[in-house]
Coordinates of C-alpha atoms and ligand atoms in Angstrom, one line a residue:
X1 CA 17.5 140.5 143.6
X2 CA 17.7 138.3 146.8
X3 CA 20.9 136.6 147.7
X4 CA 19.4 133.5 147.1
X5 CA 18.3 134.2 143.0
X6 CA 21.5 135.2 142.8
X7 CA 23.1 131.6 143.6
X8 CA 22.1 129.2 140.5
X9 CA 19.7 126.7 142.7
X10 CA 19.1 124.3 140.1
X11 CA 23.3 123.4 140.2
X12 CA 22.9 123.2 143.9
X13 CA 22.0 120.7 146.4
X14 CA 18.1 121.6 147.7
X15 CA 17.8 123.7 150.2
X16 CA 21.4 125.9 149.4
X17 CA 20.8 129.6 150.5
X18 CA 22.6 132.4 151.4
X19 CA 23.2 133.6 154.7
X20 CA 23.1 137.1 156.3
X21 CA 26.8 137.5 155.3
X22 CA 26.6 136.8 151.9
X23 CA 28.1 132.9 153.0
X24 CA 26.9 130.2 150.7
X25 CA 24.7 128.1 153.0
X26 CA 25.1 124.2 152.0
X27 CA 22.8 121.9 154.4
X28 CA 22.4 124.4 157.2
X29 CA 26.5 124.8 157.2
X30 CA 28.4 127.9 155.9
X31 CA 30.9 126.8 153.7
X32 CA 33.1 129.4 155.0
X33 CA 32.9 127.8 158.2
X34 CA 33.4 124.5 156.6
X35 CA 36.4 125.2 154.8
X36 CA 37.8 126.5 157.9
X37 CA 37.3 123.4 159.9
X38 CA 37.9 120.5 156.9
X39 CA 40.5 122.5 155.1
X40 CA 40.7 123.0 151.4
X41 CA 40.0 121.5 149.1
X42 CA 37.5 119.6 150.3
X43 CA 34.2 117.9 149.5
X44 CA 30.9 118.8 150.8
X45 CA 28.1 115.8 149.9
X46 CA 24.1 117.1 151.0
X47 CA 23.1 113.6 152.7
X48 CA 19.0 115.2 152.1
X49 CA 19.5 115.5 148.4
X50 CA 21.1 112.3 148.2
X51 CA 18.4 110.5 150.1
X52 CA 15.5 112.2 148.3
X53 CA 17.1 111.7 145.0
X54 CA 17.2 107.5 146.0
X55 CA 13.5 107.9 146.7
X56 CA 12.6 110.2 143.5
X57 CA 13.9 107.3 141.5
X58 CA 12.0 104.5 143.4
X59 CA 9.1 106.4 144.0
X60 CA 8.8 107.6 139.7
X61 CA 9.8 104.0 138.8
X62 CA 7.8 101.7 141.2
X63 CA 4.3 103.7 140.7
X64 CA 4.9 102.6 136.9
X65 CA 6.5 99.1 137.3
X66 CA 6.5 98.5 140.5
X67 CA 8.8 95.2 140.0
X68 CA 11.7 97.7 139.7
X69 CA 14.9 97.6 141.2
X70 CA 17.1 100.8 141.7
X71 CA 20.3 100.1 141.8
X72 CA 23.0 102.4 142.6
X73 CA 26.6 102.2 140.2
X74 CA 29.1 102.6 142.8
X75 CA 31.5 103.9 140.2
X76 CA 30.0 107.7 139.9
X77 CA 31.7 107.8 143.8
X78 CA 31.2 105.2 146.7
X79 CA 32.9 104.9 150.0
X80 CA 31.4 102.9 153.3
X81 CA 29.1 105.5 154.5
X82 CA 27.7 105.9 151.8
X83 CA 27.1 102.6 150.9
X84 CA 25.1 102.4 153.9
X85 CA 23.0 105.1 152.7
X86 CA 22.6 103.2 149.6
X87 CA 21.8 100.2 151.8
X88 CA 19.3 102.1 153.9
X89 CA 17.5 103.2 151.4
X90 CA 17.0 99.9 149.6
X91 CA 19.3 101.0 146.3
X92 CA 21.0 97.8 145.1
X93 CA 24.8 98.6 143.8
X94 CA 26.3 97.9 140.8
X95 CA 30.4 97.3 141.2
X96 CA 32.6 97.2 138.3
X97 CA 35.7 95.9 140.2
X98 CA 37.0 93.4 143.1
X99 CA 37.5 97.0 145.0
X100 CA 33.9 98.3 144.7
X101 CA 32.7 94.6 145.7
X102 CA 35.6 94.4 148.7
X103 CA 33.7 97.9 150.0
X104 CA 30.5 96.5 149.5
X105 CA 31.2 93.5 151.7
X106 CA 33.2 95.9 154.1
X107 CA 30.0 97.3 155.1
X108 CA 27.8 93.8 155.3
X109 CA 26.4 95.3 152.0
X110 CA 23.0 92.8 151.1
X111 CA 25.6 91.4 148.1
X112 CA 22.7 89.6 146.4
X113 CA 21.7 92.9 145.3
X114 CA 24.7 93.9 143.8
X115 CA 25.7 93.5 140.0
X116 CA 29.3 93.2 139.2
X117 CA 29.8 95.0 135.5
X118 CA 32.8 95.6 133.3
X119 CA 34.0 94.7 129.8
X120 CA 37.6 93.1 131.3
X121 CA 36.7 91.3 134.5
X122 CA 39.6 89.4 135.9
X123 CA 39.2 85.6 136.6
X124 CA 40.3 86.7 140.1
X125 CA 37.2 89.3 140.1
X126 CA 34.9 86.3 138.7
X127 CA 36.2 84.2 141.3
X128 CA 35.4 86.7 144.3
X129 CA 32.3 87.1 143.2
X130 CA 31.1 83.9 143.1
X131 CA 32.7 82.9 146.1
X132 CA 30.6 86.1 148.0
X133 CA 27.5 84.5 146.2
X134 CA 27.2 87.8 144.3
X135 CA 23.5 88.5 143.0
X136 CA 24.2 89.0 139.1
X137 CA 26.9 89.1 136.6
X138 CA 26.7 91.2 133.6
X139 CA 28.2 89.2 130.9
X140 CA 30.2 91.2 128.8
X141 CA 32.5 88.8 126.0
X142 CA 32.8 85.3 125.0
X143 CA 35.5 85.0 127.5
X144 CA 34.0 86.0 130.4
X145 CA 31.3 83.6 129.7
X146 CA 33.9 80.5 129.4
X147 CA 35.6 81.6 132.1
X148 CA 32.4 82.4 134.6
X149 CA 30.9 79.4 133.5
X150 CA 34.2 77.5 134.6
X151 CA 34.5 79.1 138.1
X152 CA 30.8 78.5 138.6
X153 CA 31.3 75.3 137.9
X154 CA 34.1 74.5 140.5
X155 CA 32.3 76.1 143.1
X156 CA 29.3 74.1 142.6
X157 CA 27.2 76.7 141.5
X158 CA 24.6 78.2 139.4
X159 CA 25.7 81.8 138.6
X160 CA 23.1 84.6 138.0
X161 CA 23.9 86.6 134.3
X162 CA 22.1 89.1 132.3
X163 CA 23.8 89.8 128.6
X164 CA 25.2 93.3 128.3
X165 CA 24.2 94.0 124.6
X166 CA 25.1 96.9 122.8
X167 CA 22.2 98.5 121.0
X168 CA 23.7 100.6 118.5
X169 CA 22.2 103.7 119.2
X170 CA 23.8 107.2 120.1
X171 CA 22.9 108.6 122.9
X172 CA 24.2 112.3 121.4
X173 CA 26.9 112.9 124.5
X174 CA 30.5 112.9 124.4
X175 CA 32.6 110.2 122.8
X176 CA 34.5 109.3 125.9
X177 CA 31.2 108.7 127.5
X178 CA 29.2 106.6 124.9
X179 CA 28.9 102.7 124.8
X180 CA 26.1 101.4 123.2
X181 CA 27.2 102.4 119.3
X182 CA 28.9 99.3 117.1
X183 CA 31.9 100.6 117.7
X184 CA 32.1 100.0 121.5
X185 CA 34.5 98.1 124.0
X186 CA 31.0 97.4 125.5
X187 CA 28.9 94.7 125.1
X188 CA 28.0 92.2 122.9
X189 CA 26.7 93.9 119.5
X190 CA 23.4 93.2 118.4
X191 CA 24.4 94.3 114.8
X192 CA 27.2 91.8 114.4
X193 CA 25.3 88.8 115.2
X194 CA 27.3 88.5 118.7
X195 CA 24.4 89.1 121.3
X196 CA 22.9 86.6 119.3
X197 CA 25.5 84.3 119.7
X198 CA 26.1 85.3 123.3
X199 CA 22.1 84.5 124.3
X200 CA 22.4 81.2 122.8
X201 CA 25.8 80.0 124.5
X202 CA 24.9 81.5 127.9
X203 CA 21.9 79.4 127.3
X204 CA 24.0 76.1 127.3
X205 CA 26.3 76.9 129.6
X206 CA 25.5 74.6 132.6
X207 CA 26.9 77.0 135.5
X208 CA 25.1 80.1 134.4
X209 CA 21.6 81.4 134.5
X210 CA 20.5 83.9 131.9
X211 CA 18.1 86.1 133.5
X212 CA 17.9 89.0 130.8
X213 CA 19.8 91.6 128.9
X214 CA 21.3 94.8 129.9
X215 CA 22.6 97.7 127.9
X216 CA 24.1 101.0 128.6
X217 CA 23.8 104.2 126.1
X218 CA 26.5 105.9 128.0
X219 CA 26.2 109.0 130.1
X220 CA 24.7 112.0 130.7
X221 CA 21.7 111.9 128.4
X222 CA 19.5 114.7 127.9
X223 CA 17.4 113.1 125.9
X224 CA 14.4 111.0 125.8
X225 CA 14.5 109.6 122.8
X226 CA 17.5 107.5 123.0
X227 CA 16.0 105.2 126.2
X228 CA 12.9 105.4 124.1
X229 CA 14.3 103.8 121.0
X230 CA 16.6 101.1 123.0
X231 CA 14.2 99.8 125.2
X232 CA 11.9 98.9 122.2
X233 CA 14.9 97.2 120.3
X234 CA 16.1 95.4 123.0
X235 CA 13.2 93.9 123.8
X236 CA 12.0 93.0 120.4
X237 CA 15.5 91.3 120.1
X238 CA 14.7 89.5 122.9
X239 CA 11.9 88.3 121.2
X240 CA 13.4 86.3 118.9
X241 CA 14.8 84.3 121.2
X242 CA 12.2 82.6 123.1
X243 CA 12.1 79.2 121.0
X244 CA 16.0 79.0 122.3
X245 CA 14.5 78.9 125.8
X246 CA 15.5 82.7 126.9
X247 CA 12.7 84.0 128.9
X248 CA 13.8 87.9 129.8
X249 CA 12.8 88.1 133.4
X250 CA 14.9 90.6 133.8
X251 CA 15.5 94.3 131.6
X252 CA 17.7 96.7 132.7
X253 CA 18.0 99.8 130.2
X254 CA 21.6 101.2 132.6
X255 CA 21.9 104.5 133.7
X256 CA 23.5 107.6 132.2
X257 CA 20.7 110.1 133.4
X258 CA 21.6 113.8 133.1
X259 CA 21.6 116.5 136.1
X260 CA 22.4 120.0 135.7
X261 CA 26.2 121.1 135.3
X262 CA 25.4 125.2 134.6
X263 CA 22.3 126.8 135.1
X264 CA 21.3 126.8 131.4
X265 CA 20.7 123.0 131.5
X266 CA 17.6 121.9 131.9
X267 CA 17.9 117.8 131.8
X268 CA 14.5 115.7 132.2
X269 CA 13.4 115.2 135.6
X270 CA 13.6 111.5 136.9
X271 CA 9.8 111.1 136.1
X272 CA 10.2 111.1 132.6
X273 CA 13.2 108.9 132.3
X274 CA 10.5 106.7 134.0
X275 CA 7.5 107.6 132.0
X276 CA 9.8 107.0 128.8
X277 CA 11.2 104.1 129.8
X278 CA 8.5 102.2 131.5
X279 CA 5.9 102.9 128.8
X280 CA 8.2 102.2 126.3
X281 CA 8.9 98.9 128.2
X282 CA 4.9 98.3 128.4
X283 CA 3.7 98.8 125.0
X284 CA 6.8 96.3 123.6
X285 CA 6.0 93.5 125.5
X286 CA 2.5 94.0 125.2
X287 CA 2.6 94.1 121.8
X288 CA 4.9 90.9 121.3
X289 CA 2.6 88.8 124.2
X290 CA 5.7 88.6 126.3
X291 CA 5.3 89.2 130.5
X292 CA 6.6 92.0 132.3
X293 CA 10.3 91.7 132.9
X294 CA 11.6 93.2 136.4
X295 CA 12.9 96.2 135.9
X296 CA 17.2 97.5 136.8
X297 CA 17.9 101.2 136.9
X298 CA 21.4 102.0 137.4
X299 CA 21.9 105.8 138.4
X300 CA 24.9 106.6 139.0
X301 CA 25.7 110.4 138.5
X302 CA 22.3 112.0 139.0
X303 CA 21.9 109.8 142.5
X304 CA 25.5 111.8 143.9
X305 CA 26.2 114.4 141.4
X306 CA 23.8 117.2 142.4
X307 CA 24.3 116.2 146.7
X308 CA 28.0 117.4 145.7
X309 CA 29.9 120.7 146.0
X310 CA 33.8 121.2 145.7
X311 CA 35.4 123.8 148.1
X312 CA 38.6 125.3 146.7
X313 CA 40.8 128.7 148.4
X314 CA 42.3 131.2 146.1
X315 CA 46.0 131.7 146.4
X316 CA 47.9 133.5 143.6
X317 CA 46.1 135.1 141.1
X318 CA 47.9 136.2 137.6
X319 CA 47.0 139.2 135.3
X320 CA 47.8 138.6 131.8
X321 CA 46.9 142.5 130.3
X322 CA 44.5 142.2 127.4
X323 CA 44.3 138.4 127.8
X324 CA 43.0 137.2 130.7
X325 CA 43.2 136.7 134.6
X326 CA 44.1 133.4 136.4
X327 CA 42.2 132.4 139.7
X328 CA 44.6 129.9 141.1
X329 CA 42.8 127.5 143.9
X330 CA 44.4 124.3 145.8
X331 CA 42.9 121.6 144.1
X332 CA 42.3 120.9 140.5
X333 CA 43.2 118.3 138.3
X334 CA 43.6 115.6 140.8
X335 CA 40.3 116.0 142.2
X336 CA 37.9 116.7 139.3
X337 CA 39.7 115.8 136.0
X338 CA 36.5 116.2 134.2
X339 CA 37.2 120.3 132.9
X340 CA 40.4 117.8 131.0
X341 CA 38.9 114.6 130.0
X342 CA 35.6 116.4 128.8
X343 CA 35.7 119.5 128.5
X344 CA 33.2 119.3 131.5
X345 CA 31.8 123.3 132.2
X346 CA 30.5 124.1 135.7
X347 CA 29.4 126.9 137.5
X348 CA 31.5 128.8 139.8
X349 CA 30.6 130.7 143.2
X350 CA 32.7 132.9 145.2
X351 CA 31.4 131.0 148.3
X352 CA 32.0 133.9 150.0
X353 CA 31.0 136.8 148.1
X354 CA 27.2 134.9 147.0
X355 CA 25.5 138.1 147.6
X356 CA 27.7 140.3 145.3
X357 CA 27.5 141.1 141.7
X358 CA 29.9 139.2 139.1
X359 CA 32.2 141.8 138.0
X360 CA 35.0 140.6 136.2
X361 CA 35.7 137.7 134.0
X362 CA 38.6 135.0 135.4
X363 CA 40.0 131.3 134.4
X364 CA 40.0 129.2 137.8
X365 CA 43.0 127.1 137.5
X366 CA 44.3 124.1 139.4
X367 CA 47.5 123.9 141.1
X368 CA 48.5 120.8 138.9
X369 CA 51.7 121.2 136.1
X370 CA 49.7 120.7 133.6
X371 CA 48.3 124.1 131.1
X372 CA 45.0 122.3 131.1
X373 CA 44.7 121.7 134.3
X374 CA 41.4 124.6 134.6
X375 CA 38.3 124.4 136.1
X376 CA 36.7 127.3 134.7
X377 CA 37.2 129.1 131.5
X378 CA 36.2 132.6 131.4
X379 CA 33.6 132.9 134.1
X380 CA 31.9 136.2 135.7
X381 CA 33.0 136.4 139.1
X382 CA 33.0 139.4 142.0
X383 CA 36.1 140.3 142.2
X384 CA 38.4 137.2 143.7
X385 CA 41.1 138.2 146.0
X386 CA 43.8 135.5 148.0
X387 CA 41.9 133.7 150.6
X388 CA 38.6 133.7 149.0
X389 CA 36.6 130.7 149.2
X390 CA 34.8 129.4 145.7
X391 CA 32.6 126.7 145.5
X392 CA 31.8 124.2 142.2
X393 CA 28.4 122.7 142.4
X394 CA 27.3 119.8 140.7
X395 CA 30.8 118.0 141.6
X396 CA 29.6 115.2 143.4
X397 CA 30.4 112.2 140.6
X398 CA 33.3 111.6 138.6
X399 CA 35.0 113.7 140.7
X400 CA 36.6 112.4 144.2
X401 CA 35.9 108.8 142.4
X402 CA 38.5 109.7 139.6
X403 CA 40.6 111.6 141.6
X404 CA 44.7 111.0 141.2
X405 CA 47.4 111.6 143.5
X406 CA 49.4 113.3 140.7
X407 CA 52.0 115.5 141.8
X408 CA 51.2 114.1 145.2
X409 CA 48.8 115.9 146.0
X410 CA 46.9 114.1 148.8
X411 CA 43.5 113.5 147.5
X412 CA 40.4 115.4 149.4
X413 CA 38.0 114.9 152.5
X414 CA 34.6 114.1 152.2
X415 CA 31.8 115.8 154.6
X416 CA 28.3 114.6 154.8
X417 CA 26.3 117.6 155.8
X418 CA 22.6 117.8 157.5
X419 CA 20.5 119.8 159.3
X420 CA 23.2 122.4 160.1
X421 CA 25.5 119.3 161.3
X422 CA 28.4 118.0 159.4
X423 CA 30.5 114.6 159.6
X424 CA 33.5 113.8 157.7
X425 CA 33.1 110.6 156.1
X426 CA 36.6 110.3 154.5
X427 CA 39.7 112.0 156.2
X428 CA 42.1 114.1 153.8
X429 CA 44.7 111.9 153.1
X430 CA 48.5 112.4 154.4
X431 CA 52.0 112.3 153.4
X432 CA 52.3 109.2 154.5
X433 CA 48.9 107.9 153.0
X434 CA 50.7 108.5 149.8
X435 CA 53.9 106.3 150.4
X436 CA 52.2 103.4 151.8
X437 CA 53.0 101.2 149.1
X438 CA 56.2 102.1 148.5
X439 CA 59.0 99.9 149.1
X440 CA 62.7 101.4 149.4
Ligands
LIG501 C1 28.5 104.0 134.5 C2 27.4 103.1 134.5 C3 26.2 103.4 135.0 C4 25.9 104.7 135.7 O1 26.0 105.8 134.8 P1 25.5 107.2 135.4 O2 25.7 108.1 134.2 O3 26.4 107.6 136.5 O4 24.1 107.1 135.8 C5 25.2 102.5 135.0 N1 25.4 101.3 134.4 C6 26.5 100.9 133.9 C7 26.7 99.6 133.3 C8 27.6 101.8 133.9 O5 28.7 101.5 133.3

């Protein structure tokens, strides 16, 4: 075998190798040689994949419907460099707080391309974004829409809104994760009579404009059929409502595509979600008369995920005879809580040691106090000694963005890498960072 079939490429950024030393090769950098100069942990982010993976989805999308938007949700991760990327590349953003919006217009952000989602927006929240002439609310409860209406109103304005609906259909991933089933905080439920309730009041309400509906199945769905299903509900419900005056200029069917966490997965590639979606889309509206709604993708995860790999050191390492053997790395937890919240599984590479044989089967644990703080549960690994650098692919959403400072534990760096060149776009944090609030 060649070093590089023996890394799992599809969990990798494009272009990962390994290098004449056996060195995991991210973006033309050794990771050894980044580790050394960013510390550990720390995390590496392929600016290439992330780019190509912008244009894959408006590329798949636009040569369907080419009245698509593709619109990044900031919540998967997002800091000012990176929204520039976003910007760059023409990707809208969704925010789903009066932080992600405050970043947005750090970084002269276009903000009539964002969309501001969340099932418990503040008035404060509404407030900002109508002041910053934000492009689109997603309405998400009868309050909202009293209270958007007033604060539209005040200001002397006409607010953009689409209807989050929630289309009672399971998306088959985990609980945690899933939104669109009756029993949601999400959305207004088609099934209880609310969307229809929430159409027709939007429609009334002087200070808003109801440009479509929205809905969300959760995320990450391997499957087709789910979008497929949805799409034709939602848009049949729609329908129904065009005596009341609601024309649906707008669709957006969310986000919530899957990407590969271990190298067993095989999720669909971003051209089907289009082809199932779109097509889908088509032969609805064709078949009820009704125009060609623009489209709204929101990927969040499968935009930053796969551009992402975690660097963690080995330090102590703890043989239980005949049960097993921790891996203890500097990180954990408060970086990537995932492995806790979902039972998330990833792969695991000994960074340094790509071109060697697993050997021995270990639990990589975090250095948080909690028993469950473990990345890794009974992997195949060479054999790990103190010092070792491992990598975790496939790390690049959910992870720095949820990331704690329990235990105080400053939270991690961020390194863009490219073309052999790296730049940190976030600095680790300090001591200090961490008591910045406090008041004695
Ligand atoms: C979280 C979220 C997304 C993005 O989900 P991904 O799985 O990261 O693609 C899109 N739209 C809404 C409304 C969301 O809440």
């Amino acid at each position: 075998m060649t070093p590089e079939a023996m890394i799992p490429q599809t969990v990798l950024p494009q272009g990962a190798t390994v290098n004449g030393q056996g060195h995991l090769v991210i973006g033309g950098c050794d990771t050894l040689d980044l580790a050394d100069e960013f510390g550990t942990p720390v995390y590496i982010l392929d600016e290439e994949s992330l780019r190509q993976k912008c244009r894959r989805f408006v590329q798949e999308f636009q040569k369907r419907h080419p009245a698509t938007q593709v619109v990044y949700a900031s919540k998967a991760y997002i800091n000012p460099a990176l929204a520039k990327i976003f910007a760059e590349e023409g990707l809208g953003l969704d925010v789903v707080s009066g932080g992600e919006l405050a970043l947005a217009k750090s970084v002269d952000f276009p903000l009539d391309q964002v969309y501001f989602h969340g099932n418990n927006k503040s008035p404060q929240e509404l407030a900002e974004a109508v002041e910053n002439n934000i492009g689109w609310v997603v309405l998400d409860s009868f309050h909202e829409l009293e209270i958007l209406n007033a604060i539209a109103g005040d200001a002397g304005k006409i607010q953009n809104v689409l209807i989050r609906v929630s289309p009672g259909i399971d998306p088959h991933t985990h609980a945690h994760t899933t939104t669109g089933i009756l029993d949601s905080k999400f959305g207004f439920s088609i099934q209880t009579g609310h969307a229809a309730q929430a159409i027709r009041q939007t429609l009334q309400a002087a200070n808003l404009s109801l440009r479509g509906l929205h809905f969300h199945l959760g995320s990450p769905i391997f499957e087709l059929e789910p979008y497929r299903a949805a799409v034709d509900l939602v848009i049949r419900f729609a329908s129904e409502f065009r005596e009341d005056g609601l024309e649906l200029k707008e669709f957006s069917p969310g986000g919530g595509f899957a990407i590969a966490y271990t190298r067993d997965q095989e999720p669909p590639d971003v051209g089907e979600y289009a082809e199932a979606i779109v097509s889908t889309m088509i032969s609805t509206c064709q078949e009820l008369s009704m125009p060609l709604p623009r489209l709204i993708i929101e990927p969040g995860r499968s935009i930053i995920g796969p551009a992402g790999v975690a660097l963690y050191r080995v330090g102590t390492i703890k043989d239980i005879p005949g049960v097993r053997r921790y891996v203890s790395v500097d990180g954990g937890m408060g970086d990537n809580i995932r492995p806790a919240l979902y039972q998330a599984v990833y792969e695991v590479i000994a960074a340094g040691k790509a071109d060697q044989k697993p050997s021995r089967k270990v639990t990589i644990a975090g250095k948080y106090c909690e028993s469950g703080d473990l990345l890794a549960t009974d992997i195949m690994l060479p054999e790990m000694e103190t010092g070792d650098i491992i990598a975790i692919p496939a790390a690049g959403a959910y992870c720095p963005s949820m990331a704690s400072n329990y235990n105080l534990n400053p939270r991690p760096p961020m390194v863009l890498v490219r073309n052999g060149e790296s730049r940190l776009i976030r600095r680790r944090e300090s001591y200090q960072d961490m008591m910045h609030c406090d008041v004695v």
